Coordinates of C-alpha atoms in Angstrom, one line a residue:
X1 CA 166.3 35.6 105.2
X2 CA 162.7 36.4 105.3
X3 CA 160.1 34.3 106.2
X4 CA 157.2 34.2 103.3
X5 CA 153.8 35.5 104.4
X6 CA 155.7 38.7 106.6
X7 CA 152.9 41.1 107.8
X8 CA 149.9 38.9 107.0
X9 CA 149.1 37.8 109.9
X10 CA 147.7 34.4 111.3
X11 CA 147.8 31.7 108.4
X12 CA 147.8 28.9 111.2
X13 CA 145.1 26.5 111.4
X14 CA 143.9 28.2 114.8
X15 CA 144.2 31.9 114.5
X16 CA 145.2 34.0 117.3
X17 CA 143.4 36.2 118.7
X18 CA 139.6 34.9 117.9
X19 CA 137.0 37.8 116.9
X20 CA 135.8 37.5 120.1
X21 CA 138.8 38.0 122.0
X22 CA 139.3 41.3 119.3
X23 CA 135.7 42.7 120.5
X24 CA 136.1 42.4 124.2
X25 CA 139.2 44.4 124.2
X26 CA 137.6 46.9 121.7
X27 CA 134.8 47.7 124.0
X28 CA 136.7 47.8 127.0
X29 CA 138.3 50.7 125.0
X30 CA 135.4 52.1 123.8
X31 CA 134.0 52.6 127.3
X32 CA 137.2 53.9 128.4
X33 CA 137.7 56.1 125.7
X34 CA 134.6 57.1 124.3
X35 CA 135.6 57.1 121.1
X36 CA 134.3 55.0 117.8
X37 CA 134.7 51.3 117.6
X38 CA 136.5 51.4 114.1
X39 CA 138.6 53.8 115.5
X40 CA 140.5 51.2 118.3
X41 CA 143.3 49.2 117.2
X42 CA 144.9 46.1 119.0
X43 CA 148.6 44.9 119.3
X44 CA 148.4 41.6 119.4
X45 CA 152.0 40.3 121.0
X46 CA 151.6 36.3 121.3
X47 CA 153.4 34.4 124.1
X48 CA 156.9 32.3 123.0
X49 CA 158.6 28.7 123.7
X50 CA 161.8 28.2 122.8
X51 CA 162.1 24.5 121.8
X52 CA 166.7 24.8 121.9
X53 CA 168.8 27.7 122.9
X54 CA 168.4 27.8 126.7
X55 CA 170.0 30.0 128.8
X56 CA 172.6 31.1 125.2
X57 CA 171.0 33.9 124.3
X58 CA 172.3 36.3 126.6
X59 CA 176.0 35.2 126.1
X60 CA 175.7 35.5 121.9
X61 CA 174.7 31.9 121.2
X62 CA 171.9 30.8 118.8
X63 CA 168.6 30.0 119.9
X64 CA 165.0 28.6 118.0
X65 CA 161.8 30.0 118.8
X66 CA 158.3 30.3 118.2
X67 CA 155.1 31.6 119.4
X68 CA 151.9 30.0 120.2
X69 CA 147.9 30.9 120.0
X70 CA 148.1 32.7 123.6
X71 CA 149.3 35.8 124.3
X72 CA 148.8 39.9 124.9
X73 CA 146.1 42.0 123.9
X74 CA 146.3 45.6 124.3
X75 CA 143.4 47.6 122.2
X76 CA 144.6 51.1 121.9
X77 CA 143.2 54.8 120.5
X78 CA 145.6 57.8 120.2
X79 CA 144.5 60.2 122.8
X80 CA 144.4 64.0 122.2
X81 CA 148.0 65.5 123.7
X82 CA 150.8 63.4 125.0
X83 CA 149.0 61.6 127.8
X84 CA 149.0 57.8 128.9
X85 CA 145.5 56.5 130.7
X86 CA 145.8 52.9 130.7
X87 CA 143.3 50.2 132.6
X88 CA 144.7 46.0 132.7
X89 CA 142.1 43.2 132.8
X90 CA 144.8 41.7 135.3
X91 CA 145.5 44.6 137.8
X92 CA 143.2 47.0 139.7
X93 CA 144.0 50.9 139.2
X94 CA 144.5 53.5 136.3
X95 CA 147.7 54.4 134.9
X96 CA 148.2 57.9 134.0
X97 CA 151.7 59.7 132.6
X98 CA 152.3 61.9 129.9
X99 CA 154.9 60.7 126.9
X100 CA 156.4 64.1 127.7
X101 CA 157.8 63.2 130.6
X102 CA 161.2 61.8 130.5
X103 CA 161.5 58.4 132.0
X104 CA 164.3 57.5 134.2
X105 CA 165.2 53.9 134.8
X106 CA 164.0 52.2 137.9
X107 CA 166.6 51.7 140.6
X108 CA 164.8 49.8 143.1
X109 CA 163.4 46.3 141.5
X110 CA 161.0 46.0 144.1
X111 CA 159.1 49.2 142.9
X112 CA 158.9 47.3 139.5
X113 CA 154.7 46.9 138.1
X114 CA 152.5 46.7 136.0
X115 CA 152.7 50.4 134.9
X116 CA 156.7 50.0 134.4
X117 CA 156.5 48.5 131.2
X118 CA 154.2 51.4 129.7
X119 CA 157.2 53.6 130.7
X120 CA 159.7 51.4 130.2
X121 CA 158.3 51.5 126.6
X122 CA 158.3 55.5 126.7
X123 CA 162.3 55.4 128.0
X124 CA 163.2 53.3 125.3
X125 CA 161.9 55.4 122.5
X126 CA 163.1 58.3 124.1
X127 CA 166.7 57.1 124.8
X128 CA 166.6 55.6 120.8
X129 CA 166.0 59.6 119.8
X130 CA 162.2 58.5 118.7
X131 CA 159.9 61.9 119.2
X132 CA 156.7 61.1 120.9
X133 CA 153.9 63.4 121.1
X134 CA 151.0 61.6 120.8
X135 CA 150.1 59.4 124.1
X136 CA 147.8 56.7 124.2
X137 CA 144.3 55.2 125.4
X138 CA 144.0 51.5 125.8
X139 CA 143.4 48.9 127.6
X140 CA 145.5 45.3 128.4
X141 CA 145.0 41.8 128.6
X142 CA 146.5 38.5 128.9
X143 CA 145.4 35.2 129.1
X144 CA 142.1 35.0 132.2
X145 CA 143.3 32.3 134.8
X146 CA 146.9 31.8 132.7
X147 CA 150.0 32.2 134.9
X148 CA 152.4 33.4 131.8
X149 CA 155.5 33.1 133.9
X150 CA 158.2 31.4 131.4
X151 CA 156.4 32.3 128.0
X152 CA 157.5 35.7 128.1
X153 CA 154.5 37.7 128.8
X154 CA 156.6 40.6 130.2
X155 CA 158.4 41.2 126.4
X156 CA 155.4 40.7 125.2
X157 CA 153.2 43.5 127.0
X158 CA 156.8 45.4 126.3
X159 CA 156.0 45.2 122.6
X160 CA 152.9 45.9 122.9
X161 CA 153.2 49.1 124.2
X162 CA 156.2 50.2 121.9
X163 CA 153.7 48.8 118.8
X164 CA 150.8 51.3 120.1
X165 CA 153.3 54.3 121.1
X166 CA 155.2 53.7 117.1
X167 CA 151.4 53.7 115.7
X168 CA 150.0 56.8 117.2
X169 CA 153.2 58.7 116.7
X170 CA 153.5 57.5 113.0
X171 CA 156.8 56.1 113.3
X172 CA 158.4 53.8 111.3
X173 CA 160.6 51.1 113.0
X174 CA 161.4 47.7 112.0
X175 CA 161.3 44.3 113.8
X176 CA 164.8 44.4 114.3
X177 CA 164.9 47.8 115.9
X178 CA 161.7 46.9 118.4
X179 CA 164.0 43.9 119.5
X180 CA 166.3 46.3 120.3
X181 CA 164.0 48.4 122.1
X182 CA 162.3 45.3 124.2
X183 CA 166.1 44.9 125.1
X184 CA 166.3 48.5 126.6
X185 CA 163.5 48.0 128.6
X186 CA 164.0 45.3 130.4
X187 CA 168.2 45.7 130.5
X188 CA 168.3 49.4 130.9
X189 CA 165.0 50.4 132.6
X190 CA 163.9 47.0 134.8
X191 CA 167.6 46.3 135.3
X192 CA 167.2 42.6 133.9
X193 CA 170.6 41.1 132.1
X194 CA 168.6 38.7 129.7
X195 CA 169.4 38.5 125.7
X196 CA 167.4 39.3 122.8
X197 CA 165.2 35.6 122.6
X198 CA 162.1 36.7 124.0
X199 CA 161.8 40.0 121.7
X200 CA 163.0 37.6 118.4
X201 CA 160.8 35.2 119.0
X202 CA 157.5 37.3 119.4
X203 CA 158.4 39.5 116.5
X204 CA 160.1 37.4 113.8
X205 CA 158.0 34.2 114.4
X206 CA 155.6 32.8 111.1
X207 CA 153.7 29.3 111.7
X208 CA 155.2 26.6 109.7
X209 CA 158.7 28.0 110.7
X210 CA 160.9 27.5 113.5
X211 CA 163.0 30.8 113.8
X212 CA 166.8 30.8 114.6
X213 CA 168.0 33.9 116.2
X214 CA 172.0 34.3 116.2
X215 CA 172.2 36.7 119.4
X216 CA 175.5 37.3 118.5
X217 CA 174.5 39.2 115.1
X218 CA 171.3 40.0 115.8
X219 CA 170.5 37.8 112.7
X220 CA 167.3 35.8 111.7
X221 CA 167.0 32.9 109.8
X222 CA 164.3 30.8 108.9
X223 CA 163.9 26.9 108.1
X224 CA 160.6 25.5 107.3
X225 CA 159.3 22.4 108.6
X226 CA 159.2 19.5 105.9
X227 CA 156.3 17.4 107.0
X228 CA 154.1 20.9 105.5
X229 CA 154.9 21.0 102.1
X230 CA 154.2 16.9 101.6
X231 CA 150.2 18.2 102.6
X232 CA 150.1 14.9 105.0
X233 CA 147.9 17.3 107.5
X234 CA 144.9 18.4 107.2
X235 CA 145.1 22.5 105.9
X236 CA 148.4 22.7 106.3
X237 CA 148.7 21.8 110.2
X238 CA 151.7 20.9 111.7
X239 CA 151.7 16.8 113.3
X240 CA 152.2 18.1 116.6
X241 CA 151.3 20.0 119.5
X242 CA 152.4 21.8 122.4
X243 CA 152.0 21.3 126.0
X244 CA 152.3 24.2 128.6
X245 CA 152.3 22.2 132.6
X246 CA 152.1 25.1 135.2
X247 CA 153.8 24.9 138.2
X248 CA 152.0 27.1 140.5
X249 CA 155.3 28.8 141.3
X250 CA 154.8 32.2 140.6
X251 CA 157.7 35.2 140.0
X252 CA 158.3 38.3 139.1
X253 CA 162.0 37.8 137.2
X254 CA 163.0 41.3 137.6
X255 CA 162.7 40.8 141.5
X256 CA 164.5 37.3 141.3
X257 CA 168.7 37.7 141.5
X258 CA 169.2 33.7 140.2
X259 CA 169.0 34.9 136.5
X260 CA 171.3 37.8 136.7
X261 CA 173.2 35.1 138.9
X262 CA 173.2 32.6 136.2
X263 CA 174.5 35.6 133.4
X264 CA 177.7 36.6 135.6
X265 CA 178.6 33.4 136.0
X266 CA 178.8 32.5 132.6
X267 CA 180.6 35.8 131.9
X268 CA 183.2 34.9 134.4
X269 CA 183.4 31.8 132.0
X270 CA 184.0 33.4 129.4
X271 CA 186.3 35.5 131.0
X272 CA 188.8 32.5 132.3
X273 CA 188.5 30.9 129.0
X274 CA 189.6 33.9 127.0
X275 CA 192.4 35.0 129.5
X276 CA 194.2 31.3 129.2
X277 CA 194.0 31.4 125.6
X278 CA 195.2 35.0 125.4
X279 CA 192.7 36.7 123.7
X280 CA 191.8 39.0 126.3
X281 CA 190.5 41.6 124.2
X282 CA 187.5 40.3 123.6
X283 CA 184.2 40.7 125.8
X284 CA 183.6 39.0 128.3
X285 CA 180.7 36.2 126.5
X286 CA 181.3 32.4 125.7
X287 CA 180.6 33.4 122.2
X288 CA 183.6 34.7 121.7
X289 CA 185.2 31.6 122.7
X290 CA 186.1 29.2 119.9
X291 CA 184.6 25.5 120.5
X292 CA 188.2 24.3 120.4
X293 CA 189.8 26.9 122.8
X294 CA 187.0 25.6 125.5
X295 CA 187.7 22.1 125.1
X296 CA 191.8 22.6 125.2
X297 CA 191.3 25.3 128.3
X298 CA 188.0 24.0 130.3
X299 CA 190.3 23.0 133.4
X300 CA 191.1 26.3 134.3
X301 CA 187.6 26.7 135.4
X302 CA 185.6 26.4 138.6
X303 CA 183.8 23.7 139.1
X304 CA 180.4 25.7 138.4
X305 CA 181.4 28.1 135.9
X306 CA 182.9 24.8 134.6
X307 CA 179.0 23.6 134.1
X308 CA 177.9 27.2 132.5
X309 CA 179.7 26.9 130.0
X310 CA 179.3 23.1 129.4
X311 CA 175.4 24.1 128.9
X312 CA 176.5 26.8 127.1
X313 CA 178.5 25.1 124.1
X314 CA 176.4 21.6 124.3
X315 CA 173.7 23.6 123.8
X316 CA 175.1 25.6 120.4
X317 CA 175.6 21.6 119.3
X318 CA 171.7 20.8 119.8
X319 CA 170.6 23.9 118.0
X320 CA 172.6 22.9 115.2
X321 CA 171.3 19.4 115.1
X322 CA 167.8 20.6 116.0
X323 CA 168.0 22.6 113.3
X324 CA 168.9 19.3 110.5
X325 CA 166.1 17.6 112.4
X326 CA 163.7 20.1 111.9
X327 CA 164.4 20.5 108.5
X328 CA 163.9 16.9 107.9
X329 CA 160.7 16.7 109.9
X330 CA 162.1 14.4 112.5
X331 CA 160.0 15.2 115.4
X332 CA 161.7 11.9 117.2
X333 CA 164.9 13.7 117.0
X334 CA 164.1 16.8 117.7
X335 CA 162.0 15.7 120.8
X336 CA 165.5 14.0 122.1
X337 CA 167.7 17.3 121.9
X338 CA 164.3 18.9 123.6
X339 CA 164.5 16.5 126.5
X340 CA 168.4 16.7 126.6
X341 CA 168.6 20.0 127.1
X342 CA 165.9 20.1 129.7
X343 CA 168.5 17.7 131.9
X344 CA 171.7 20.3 131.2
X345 CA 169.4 23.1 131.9
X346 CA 169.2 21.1 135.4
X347 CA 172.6 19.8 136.0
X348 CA 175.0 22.0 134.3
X349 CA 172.8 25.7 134.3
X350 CA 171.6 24.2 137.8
X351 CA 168.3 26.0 137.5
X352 CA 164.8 24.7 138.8
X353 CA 163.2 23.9 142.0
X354 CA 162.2 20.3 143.0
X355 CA 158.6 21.2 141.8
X356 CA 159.9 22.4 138.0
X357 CA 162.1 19.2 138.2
X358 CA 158.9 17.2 139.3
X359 CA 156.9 18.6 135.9
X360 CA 159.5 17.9 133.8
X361 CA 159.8 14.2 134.8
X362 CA 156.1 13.6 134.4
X363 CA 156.0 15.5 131.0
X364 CA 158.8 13.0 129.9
X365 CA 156.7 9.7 131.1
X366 CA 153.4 11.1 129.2
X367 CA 151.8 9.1 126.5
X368 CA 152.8 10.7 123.1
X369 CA 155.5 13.3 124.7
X370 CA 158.5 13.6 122.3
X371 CA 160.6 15.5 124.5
X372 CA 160.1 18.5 127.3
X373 CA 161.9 21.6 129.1
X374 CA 161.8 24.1 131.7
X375 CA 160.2 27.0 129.5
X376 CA 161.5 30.4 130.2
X377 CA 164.0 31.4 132.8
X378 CA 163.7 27.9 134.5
X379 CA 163.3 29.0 138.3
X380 CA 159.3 29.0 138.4
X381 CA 156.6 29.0 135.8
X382 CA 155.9 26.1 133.3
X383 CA 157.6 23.2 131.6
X384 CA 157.1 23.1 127.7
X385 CA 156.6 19.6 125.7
X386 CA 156.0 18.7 122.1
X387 CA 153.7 15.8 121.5
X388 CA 152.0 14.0 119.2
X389 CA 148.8 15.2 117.3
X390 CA 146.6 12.5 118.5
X391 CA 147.9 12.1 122.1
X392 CA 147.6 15.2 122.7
X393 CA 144.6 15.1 125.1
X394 CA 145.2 11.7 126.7
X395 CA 149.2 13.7 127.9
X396 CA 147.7 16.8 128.8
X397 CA 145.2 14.8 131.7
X398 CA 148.1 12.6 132.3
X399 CA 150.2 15.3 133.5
X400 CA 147.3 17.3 135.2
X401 CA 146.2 14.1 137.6
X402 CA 149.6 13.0 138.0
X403 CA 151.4 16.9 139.0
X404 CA 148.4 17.2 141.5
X405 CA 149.3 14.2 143.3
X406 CA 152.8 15.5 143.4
X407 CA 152.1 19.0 144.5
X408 CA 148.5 19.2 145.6
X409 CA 148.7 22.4 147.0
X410 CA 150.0 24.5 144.3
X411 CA 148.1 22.8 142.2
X412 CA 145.0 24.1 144.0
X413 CA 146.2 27.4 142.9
X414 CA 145.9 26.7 139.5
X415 CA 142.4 27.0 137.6
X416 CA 141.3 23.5 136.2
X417 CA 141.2 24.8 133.1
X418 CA 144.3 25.8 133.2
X419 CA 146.8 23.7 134.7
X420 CA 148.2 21.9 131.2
X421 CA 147.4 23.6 128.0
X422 CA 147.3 22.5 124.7
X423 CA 148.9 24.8 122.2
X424 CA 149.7 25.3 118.5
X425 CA 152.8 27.5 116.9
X426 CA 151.4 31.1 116.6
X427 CA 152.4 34.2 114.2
X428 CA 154.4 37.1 115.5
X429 CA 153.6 40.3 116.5
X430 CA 150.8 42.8 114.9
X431 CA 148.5 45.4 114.9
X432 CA 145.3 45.2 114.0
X433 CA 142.3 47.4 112.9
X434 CA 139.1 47.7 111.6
X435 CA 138.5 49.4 108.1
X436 CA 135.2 48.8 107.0
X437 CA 134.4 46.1 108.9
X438 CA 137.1 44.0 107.6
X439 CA 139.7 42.7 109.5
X440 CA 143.3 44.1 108.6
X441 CA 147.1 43.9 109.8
X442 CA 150.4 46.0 110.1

């Protein structure tokens, strides 16, 4: 199913990235470059949350997601031969490779930075049989001051780089091929075992939709949230709004063995369920375990692969009533399968630390709050809430003042203006360019 408005581009109320973001970036490349300024294009790759589907995607389940009006920037020109100069707005040095050069997957995830994504990007197309001749120019950005851990930042700069790379070399590849392609970089070049969410989500999203991704298909579909088409908000907007609360626990996932932790042991799940119920030929992941096999063969399991896969097929039950509730416009609902899966992402996926536990409590007790969640992997980063339009404001400096007397000091760490966000749904990936001083998408 495709969602209507594919390709355009930014039909939110609050269009990401502003103009002014757009010139920044295109100067930066200018200077770097010395070329034109109609002749710089940006991939635009926004941030994700995933509202229901946590911790699924990587065993085949189904999992919502959208993006929000935050994200990466990288502003781009093709440069003459094959090679790669890059400068971040986040990190000191030049990067410098050629596209030429074949990649080879890092073994060591210490060695991981910022320059392995620009060459994870590079493996991917080159394992995929993609022939890249043309190398690029550019410069990237995220969000100044924003710690991005658990939005998804690193698929996003991921994408970014693939969208540049595809552009310059005039290739042709779909949505559902880049997925694949943000999969290989961080599974087959970072050495990460995560699923195909973070990829879906930042290139399938549209505002006004939530998107389900079955991980076991690779399959979109779209449902579109009622309260829009009664015109009750004002140009279209949706009646709520997102919170992002910031830990001040930063990580690098790649470098952090709980995830990859977390994905065996829900293998080995899968792996106890299928062998008791004989169907041993299938692989190893809960989605190939009938609902009704894992409620007649769940004693067979260890007490914590026991919990895996509890979150694992209580979650597939939220999705599917998140989805009805979605549908109806039901925030109330919705909010409550939110906020439930934010507790079996605690006690049966047993991921958090006190302080993400600590954020996730206070979001819950905030004025106008409908329900909250770890966002992301779960182990550091930030806690995601919906809330109500008008309360928006009044929970966001609820949480702030009430997280620093928690946690003072890593609060510290954390600019003011950026301790709680408040957030809209976004649009998926793009490029964009200048053609006669108008504003245009691909």
């Amino acid at each position: 199913m495709v969602a209507p408005g594919v390709g355009g581009g930014g039909v939110g109320p609050s269009r990401w990235p502003a103009e002014e973001e757009l010139d920044i970036v295109r100067r930066k490349v200018v200077k770097i470059s010395g070329r034109d300024e109609h002749e710089v294009r940006v991939a635009a790759c926004p941030y994700r949350i995933c509202p229901l589907g946590a911790h699924i995607d990587h065993q085949g389940g189904i999992v919502t997601a959208m993006t929000i009006n935050y994200g990466v920037l990288l502003g781009f020109v093709p440069s003459n031969d094959s090679e790669v100069l890059l400068q971040s707005g986040q990190f000191e040095g030049v990067i410098r490779f050629r596209v030429d050069e074949l990649q080879k997957p890092i073994d060591n995830p210490e060695n991981i930075n910022w320059e392995s994504y620009a060459r994870g990007a590079v493996y991917a197309l080159q394992n995929s049989g993609y022939d890249l001749k043309k190398g690029i120019i550019g410069y990237i950005s995220g969000v100044k001051g924003l710690d991005s851990s658990g939005l998804s930042s690193s698929a996003a700069v991921g994408i970014a780089y693939l969208l540049a790379l595809e552009n310059v070399n005039d290739l042709v590849v779909s949505s559902v091929d880049n997925i694949q392609l943000d999969k290989s970089i961080e599974n087959k070049y970072l050495g990460l075992e995560n699923g195909i969410l973070d990829p879906s989500a930042i290139l399938l999203s549209r505002y006004g939709y939530l998107t389900f991704m079955d991980c076991k298909t690779a399959s979109p579909s779209y449902v579109y949230f009622s309260e829009l088409s009664k015109n009750q908000q004002p140009q279209g907007q949706l009646p709520f709004k997102i919170l992002l609360a910031f830990s001040g626990l930063q990580h690098n996932l790649p470098k952090k063995r709980g995830y990859n932790t977390r994905v065996f042991e829900c293998k080995e799940a899968a792996r106890a369920l299928l062998h008791a119920s004989g169907c041993e030929e299938a692989s190893n992941m809960l989605c190939n375990v009938d609902s009704v096999v894992y409620e007649a063969q769940k004693c067979v399991l260890e007490e914590n692969l026991s919990r895996r896969a509890e979150h694992y097929f209580s979650e597939m039950k939220r999705v599917a009533k998140g989805r009805d509730a979605w549908a109806r416009g039901n925030l109330q609902e919705l909010g409550q399968l939110i906020s439930a899966s934010g507790r079996s992402s605690i006690l049966n996926y047993e991921c958090g630390s006190k302080e993400m536990i600590q954020l996730y409590e206070i979001l819950l007790k905030a004025p106008g709050v409908l329900g909250a969640r770890f966002s992301g992997a779960g182990f550091r980063g930030c806690c995601l809430a919906i809330v109500e339009v008008d309360r928006a404001e009044a929970a966001a400096a609820y949480v702030a003042a009430e997280y620093e007397k928690a946690q003072p000091e890593l609060v510290s760490r954390i600019p003011a203006d950026r301790r709680v966000l408040v957030c809209e749904p976004g649009d998926s990936a793009r490029v964009i360019f200048l053609d006669d001083d108008r504003l245009h998408c691909s």
